[in-house]
Coordinates of C-alpha atoms in Angstrom, one line a residue:
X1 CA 100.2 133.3 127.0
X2 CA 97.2 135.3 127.3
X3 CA 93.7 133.6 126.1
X4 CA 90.7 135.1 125.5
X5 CA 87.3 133.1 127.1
X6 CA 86.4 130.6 124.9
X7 CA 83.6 131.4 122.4
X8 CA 82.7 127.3 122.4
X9 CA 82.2 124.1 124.8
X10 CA 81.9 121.3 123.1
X11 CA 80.6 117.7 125.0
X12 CA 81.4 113.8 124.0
X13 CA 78.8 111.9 122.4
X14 CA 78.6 108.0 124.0
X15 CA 75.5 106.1 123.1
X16 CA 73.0 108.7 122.2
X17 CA 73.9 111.1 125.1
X18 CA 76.1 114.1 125.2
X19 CA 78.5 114.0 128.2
X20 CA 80.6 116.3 130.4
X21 CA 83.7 114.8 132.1
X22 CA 86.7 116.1 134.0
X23 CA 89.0 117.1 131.7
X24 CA 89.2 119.4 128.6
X25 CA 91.0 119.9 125.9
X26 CA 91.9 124.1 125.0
X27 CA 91.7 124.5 121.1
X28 CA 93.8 127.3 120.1
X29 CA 92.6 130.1 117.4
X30 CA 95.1 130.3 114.6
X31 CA 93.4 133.6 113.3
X32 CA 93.1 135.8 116.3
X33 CA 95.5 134.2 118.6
X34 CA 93.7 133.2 122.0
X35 CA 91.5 130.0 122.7
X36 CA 88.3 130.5 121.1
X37 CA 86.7 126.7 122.2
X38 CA 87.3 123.7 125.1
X39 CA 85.9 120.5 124.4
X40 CA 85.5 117.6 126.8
X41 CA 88.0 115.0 126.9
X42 CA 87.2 111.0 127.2
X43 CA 89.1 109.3 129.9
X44 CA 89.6 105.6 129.9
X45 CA 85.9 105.2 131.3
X46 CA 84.1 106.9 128.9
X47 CA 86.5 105.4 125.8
X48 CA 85.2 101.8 127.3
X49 CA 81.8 103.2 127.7
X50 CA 81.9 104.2 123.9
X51 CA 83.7 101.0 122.9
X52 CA 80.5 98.8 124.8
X53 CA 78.3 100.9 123.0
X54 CA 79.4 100.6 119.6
X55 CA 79.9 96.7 120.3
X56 CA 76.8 96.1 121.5
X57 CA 74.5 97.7 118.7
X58 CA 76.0 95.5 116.4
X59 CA 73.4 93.4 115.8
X60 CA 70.8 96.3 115.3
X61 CA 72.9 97.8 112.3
X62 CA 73.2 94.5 110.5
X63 CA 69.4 94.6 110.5
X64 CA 69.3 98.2 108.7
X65 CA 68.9 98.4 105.1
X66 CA 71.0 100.2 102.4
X67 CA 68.0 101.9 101.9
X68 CA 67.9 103.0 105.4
X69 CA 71.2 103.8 106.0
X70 CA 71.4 106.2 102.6
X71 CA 69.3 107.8 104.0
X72 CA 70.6 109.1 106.7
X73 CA 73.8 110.3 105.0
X74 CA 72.3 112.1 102.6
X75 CA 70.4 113.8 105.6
X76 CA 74.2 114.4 107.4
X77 CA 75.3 115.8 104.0
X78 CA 72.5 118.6 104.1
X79 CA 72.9 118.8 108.2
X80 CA 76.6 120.2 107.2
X81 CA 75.5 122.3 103.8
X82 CA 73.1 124.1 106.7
X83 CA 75.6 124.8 108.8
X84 CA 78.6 125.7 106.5
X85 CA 79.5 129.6 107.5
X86 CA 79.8 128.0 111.1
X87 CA 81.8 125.0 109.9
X88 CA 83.8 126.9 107.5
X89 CA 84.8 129.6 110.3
X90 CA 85.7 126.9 112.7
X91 CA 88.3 125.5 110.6
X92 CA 89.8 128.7 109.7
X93 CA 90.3 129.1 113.4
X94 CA 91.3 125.3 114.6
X95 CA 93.2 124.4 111.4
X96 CA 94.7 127.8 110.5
X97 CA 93.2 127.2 106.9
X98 CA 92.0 130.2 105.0
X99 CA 88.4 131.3 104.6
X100 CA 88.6 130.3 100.9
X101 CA 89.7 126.3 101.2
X102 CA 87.8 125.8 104.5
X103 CA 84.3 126.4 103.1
X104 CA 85.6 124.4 100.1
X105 CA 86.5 121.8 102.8
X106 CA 82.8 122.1 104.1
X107 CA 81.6 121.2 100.8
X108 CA 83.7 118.6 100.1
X109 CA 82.3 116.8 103.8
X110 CA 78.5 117.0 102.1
X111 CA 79.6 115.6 98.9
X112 CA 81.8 112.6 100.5
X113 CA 78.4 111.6 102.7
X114 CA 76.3 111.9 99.7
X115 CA 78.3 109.8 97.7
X116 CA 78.9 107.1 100.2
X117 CA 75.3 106.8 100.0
X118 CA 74.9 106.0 96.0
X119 CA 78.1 103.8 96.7
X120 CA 76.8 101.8 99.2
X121 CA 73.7 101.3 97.3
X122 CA 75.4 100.2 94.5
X123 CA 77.9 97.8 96.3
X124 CA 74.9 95.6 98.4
X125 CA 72.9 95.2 94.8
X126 CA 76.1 93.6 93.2
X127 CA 76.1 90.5 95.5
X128 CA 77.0 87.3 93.7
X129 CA 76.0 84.5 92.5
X130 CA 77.8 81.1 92.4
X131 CA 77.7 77.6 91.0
X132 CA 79.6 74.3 92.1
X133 CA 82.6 73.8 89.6
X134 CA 85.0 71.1 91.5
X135 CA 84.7 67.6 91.4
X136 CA 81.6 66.7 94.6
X137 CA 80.3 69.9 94.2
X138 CA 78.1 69.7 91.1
X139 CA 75.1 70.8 91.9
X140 CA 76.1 73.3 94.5
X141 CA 75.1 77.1 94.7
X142 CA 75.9 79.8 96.6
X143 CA 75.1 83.4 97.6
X144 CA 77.9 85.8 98.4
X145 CA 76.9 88.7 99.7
X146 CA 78.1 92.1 101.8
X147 CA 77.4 93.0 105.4
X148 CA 79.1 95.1 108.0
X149 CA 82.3 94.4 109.5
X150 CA 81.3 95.8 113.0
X151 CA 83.0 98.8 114.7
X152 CA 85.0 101.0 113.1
X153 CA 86.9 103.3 114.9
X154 CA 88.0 106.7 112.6
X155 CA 91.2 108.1 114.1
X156 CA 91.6 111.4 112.2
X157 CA 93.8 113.9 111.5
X158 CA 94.2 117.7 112.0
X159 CA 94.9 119.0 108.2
X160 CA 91.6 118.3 106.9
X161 CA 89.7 118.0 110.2
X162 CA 86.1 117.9 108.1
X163 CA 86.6 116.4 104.9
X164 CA 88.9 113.7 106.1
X165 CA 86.8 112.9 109.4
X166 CA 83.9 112.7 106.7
X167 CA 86.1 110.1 104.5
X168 CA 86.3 107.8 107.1
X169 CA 82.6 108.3 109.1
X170 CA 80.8 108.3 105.9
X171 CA 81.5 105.0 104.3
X172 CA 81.4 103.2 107.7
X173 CA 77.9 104.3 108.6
X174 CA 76.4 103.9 104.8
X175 CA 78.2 100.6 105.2
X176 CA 76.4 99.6 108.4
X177 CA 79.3 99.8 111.3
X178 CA 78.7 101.4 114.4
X179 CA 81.5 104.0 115.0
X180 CA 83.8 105.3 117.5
X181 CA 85.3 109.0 116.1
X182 CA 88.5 110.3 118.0
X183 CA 89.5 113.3 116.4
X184 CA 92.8 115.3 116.4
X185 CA 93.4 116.9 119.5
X186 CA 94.4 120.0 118.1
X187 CA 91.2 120.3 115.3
X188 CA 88.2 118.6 117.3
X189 CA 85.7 121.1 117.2
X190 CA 84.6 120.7 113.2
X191 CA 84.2 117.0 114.4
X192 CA 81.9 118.0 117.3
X193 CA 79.4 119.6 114.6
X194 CA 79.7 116.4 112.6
X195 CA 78.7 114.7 115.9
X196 CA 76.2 117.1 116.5
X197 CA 74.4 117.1 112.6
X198 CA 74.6 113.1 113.6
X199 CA 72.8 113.2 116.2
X200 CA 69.5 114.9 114.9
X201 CA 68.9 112.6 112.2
X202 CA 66.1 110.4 112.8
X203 CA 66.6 106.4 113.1
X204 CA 70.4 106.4 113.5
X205 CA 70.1 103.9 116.4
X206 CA 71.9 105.0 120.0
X207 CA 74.8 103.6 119.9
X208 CA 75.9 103.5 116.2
X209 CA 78.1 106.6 116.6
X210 CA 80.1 107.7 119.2
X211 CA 82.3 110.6 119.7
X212 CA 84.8 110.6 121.9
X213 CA 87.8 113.2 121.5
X214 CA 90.7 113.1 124.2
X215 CA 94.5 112.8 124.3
X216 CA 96.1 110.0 122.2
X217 CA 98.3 109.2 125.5
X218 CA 95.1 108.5 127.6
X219 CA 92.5 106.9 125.3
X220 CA 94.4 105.9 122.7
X221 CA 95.6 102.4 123.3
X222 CA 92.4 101.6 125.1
X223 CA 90.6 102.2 121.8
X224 CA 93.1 100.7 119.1
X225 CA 93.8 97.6 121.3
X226 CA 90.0 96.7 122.5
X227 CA 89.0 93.4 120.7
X228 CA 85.6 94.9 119.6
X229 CA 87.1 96.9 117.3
X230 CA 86.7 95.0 113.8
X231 CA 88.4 97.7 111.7
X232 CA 90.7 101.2 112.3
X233 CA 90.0 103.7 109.6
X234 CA 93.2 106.4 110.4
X235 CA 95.5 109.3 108.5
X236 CA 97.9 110.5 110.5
X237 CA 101.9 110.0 110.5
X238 CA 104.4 107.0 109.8
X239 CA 105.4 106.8 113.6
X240 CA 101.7 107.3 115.1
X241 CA 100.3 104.5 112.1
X242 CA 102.7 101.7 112.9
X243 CA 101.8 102.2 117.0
X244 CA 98.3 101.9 116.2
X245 CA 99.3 98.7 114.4
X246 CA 101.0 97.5 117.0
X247 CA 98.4 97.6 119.4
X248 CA 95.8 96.6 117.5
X249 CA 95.8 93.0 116.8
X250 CA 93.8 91.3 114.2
X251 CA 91.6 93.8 112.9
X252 CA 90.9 95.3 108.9
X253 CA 94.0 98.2 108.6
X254 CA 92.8 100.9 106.5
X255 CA 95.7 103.8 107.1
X256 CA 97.2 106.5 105.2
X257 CA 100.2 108.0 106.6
X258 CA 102.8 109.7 106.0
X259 CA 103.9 111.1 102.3
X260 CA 107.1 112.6 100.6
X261 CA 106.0 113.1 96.8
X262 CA 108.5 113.6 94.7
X263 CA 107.6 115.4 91.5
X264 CA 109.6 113.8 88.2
X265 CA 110.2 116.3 85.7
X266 CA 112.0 115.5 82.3
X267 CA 113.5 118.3 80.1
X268 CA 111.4 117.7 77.6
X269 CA 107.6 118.8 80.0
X270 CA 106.2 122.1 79.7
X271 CA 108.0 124.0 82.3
X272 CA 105.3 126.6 82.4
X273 CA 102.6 124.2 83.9
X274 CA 104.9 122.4 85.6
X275 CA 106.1 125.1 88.1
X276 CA 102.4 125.9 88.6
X277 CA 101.5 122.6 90.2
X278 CA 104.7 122.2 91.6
X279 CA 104.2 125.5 93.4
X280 CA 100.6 125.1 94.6
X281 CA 101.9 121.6 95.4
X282 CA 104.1 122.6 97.9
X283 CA 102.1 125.5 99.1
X284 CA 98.5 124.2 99.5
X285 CA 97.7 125.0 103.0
X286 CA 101.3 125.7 104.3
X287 CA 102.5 122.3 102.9
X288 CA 100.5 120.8 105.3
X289 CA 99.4 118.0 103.5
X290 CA 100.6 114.2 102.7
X291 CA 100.2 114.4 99.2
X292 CA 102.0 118.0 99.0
X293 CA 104.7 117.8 96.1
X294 CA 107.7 117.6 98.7
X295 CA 111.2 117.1 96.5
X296 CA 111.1 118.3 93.1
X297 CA 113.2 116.1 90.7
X298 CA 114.3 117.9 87.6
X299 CA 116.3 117.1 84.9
X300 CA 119.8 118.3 85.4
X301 CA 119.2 120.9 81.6
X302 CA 116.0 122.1 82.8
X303 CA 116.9 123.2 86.4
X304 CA 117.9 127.1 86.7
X305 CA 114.3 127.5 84.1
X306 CA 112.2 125.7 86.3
X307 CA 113.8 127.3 90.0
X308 CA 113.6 130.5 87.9
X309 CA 109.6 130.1 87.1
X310 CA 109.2 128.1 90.5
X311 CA 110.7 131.3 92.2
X312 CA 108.3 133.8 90.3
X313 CA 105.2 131.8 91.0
X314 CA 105.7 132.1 94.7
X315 CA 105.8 135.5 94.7
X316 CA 102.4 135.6 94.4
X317 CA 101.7 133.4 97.1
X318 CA 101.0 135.5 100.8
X319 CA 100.2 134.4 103.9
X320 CA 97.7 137.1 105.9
X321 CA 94.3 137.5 107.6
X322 CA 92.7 133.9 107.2
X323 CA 89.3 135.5 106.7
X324 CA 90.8 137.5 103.7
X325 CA 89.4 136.0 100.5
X326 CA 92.6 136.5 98.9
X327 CA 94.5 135.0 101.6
X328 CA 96.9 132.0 100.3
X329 CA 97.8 130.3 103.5
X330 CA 98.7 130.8 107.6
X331 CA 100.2 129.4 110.1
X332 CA 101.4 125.7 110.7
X333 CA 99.7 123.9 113.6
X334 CA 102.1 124.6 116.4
X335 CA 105.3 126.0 116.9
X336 CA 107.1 122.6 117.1
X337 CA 106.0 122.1 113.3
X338 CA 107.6 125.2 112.4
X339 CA 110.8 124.2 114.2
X340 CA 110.6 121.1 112.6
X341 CA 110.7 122.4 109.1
X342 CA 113.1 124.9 110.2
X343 CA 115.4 122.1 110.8
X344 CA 115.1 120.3 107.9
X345 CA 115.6 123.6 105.8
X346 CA 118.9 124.3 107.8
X347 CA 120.5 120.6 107.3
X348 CA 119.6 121.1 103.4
X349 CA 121.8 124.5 103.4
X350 CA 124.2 123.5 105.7
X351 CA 125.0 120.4 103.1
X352 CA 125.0 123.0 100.0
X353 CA 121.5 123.8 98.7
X354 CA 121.2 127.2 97.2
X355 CA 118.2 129.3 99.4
X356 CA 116.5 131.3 96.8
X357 CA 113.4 132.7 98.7
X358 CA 112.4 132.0 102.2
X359 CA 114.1 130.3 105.0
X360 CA 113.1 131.7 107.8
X361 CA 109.8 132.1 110.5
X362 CA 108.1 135.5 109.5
X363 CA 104.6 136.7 110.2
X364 CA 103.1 138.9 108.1
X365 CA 101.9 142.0 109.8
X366 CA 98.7 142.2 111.7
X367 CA 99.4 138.4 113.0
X368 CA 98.8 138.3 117.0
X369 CA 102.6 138.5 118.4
X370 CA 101.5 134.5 120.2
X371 CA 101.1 133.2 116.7
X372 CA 104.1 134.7 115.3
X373 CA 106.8 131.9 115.9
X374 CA 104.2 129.6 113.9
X375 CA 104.9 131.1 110.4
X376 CA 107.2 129.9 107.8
X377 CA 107.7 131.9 104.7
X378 CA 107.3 130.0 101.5
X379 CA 110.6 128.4 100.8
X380 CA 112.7 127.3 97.8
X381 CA 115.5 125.1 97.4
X382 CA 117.8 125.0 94.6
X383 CA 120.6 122.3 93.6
X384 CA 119.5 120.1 96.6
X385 CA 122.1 117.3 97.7
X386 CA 120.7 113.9 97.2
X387 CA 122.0 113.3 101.1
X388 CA 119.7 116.5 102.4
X389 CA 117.4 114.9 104.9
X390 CA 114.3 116.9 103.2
X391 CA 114.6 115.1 100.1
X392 CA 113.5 111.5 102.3
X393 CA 111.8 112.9 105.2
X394 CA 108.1 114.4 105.6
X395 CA 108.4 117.9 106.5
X396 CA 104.6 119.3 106.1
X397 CA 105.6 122.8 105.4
X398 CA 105.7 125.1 102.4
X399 CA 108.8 124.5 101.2
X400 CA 110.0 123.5 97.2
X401 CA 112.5 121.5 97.3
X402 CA 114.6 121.2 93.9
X403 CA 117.2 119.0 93.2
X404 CA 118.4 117.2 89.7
X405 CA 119.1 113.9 88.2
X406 CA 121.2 112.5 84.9
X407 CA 118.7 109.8 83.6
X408 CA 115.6 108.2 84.2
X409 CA 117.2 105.6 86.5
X410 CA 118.6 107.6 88.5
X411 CA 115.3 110.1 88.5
X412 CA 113.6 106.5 89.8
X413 CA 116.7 105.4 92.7
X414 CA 116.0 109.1 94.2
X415 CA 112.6 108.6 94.3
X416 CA 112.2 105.2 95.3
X417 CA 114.8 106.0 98.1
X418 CA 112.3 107.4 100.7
X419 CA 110.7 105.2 103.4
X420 CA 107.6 107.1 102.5
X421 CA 105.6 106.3 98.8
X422 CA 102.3 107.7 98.9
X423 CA 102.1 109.8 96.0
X424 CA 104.2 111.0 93.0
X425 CA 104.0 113.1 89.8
X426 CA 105.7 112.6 86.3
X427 CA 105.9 115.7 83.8
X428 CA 107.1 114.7 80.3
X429 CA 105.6 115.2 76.8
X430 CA 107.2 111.3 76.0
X431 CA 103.4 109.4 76.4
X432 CA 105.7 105.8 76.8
X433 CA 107.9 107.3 79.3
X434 CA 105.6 109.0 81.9
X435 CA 103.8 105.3 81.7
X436 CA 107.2 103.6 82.0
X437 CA 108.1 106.0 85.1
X438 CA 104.3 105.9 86.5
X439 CA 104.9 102.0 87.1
X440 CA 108.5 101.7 87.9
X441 CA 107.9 104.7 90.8
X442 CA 107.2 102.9 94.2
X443 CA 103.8 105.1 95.4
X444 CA 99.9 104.3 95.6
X445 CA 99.0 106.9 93.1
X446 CA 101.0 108.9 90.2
X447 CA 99.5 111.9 88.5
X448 CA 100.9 112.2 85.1
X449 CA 101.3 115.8 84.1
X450 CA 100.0 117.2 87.8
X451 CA 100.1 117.8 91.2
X452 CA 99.1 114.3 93.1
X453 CA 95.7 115.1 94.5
X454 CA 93.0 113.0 96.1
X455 CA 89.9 115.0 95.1
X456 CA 86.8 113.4 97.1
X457 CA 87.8 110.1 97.2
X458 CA 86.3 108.4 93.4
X459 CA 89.9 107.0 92.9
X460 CA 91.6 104.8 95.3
X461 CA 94.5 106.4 97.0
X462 CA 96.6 105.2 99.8
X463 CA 100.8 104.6 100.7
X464 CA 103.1 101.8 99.7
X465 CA 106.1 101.3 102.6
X466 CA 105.4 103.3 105.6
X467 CA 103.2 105.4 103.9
X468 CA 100.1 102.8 105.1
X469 CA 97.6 100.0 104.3
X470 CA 94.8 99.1 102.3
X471 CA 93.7 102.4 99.9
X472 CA 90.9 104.8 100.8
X473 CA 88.2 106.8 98.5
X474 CA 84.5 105.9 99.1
X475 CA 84.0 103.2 97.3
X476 CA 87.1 101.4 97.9
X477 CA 86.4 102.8 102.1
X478 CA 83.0 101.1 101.8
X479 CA 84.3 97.5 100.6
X480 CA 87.2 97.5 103.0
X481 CA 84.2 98.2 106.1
X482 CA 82.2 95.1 104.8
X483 CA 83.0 91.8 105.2
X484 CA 81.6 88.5 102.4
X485 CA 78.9 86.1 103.5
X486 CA 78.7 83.0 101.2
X487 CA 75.4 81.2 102.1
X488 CA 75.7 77.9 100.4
X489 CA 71.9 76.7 99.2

């Protein structure tokens, strides 16, 4: 494959210095085709290096204020508003996300860093208060208050290489933990910017954040398995979550993995809206994403309406130059993604689903030939079997996947069937059913009446079964990343 010369080189940042070392990592362009950037990978010394660093300024962040430390993420949230055109363009090109969403991505970075600010202000004034109420301890009282759990190491992913890096970094450093970043290896450069705005902001001690992206297989145990590491802040998948948890011993989980959400639709919902969000659902950023509606479950009467408004609605959606404003969506990640959902979308047929659009790997025209084999055309499903492996397992592409159920019960044995229960949508007009579904449904989060999203992270979110630990957002980020002091007076 022919590459152009990259247009970037991007360093590691261990303990206030920007390093070289003797390995790179080539990030691919998903607009133009080529490599347009190389950034320096951490080996097993400089992930140690890092690790020490982190470990060691410990005691310096404890001694930083809320006052302080609000400070400087409301500085890192204008660093990133002044450099949005470059950050939005980078994802486009590392991420394969179109112009449109990547800039919204870019704003959605700012806003997570600013709000971690007001939340950790308001989370160290709530300490407590407590008096003796057991027999031989009249008399007693006590102060419970927060302070930092230590290092955090932030193990992101490549879908949202910004706003998700910005989830995790945010609430650790307005929390007062040092950090240790290791970004995707296939989206690191957005991260590298983070690392750079970082770096210029005054009083952020040396130390307190480290960047170090390299390849899982090299650093990656070294990181997750070091005992200085107090809590792992990660989103990534199923199989790479439970390694991580593996190695890592007894330290604060905070994870959100894989997802499958099924989408629960009752005859009596409007149809209408519901093939809206179940269409932007599955096709938000190539279906790329773990709370992407990935099985639609429709009520056996309502079916061949809802395939049949599901099938116009795609229509609409194109895939095209990724700096096109109108653009909809691009490529997947990598050619084995689009194999993968290739796959899944065979098995489905091949056990007796109707295709009624899509199906196969087709570039629009105008794609560089390299980057062809890494499209998938938006895809629908009709009269799924229950035993099609799509309708249990994560396949991150844009594909609608419809199949039908009798009853409520059995609407809830489908769903509940997947290893995976992040998220999950119910569409009925019945107020006492969508709450009786909502709590019987086994997921962290269930939108009632629309597409499961996460917006910036004000509501707790997170995965039930392998879908992860603990639940993220920046307020409930912040008080998993602090630990309770009771000082008894």
């Amino acid at each position: 494959m022919a590459t152009r010369t990259a247009q970037r080189t991007e360093r590691i940042y261990v303990d206030g210095d920007w390093l070289e070392t003797g390995a790179s990592i080539s990030v691919s362009d998903l607009a133009d085709g080529g490599t347009f950037a190389n950034v320096a990978a951490a080996g097993p010394a400089e992930a140690r290096n890092a690790l020490a660093a982190a470990h060691e300024v410990k005691p310096t962040m404890r001694q930083t204020t809320v006052v302080e430390r609000a400070e400087w993420c409301e500085t890192i949230a204008d660093g990133l508003r002044e450099r949005e055109e470059e950050l939005a363009e980078i994802i486009v090109r590392e991420a394969g996300k179109p112009i449109s969403s990547a800039r919204g991505e870019v704003g959605s970075a700012a806003e997570r860093f600013d709000r971690a600010a007001e939340e950790a202000r308001n989370i160290v004034s709530k300490g407590e208060f407590r008096e003796g109420s057991t027999a031989g301890h009249e008399g007693w009282q006590a102060i419970v208050k927060h302070e930092p759990i230590g290092s955090v190491l932030c193990i992101t992913p490549y879908n949202y290489p910004l706003a998700t890096t910005a989830l995790q970094v945010a609430p650790a450093l307005a929390a007062g933990n040092s950090v240790l970043l290791k970004p995707a290896s296939k989206t690191p450069i957005s991260a590298a910017i983070l690392a750079e705005v970082i770096a210029d902001v005054d009083g952020i001690p040396e130390g307190a954040f480290n960047f170090v992206p390299g390849e899982a297989s090299v650093i990656g145990d070294i990181l997750t398995g070091d005992d200085r590491i107090n809590a792992i802040a990660m989103t990534g998948s199923s199989g790479a979550g439970k390694h991580v948890a593996k190695e890592s011993g007894m330290v604060n989980l905070h994870m959100e993995l894989g997802g499958n959400a099924p989408a629960i639709v009752f005859d009596d919902a409007d149809l209408e809206e519901v093939a809206g969000a179940c269409t932007s659902g599955s096709l938000k950023y190539a279906g790329q994403r773990c709370s992407a509606v990935s099985r639609v479950l429709v009520e056996e009467s309502a079916h061949d309406d809802l395939v049949e408004r599901i099938d116009y609605n795609m229509s609409t959606w194109q895939a095209g130059d990724l700096f096109d404003e109108d653009t909809a969506f691009g490529p997947l990640i990598s050619e084995d993604q689009a194999e993968w959902v290739e796959e899944l979308v065979e098995d489905a047929v091949e056990k007796g689903a109707d295709l009624v659009r899509g199906g196969t790997r087709e570039a629009p025209d105008g794609v560089p030939d390299e980057l062809g084999s890494q499209f998938f055309e938006p895809t629908l499903l009709a009269n799924v079997p229950h035993d099609a492996r799509i309708v249990d397992e994560e396949q991150f592409g844009p594909v609608a996947v419809v199949t039908t159920f009798e009853g409520r019960e059995e609407a809830l044995e489908i769903a509940n069937g997947s290893d995976l229960a992040l998220d999950a949508a119910v569409f009925t007009s019945d107020y006492n059913r969508a709450m009786d579904v909502a709590e019987r449904v086994d997921a962290g989060g269930v939108r009632i009446n629309g597409a499961p999203s996460h917006g910036l992270g004000d509501v707790p979110f997170g995965g039930n079964k392998d879908s992860g630990i603990g639940r993220e957002g920046i307020d409930a980020s912040i008080h998993e990343m602090m630990r309770k002091k009771s000082i008894v007076l």
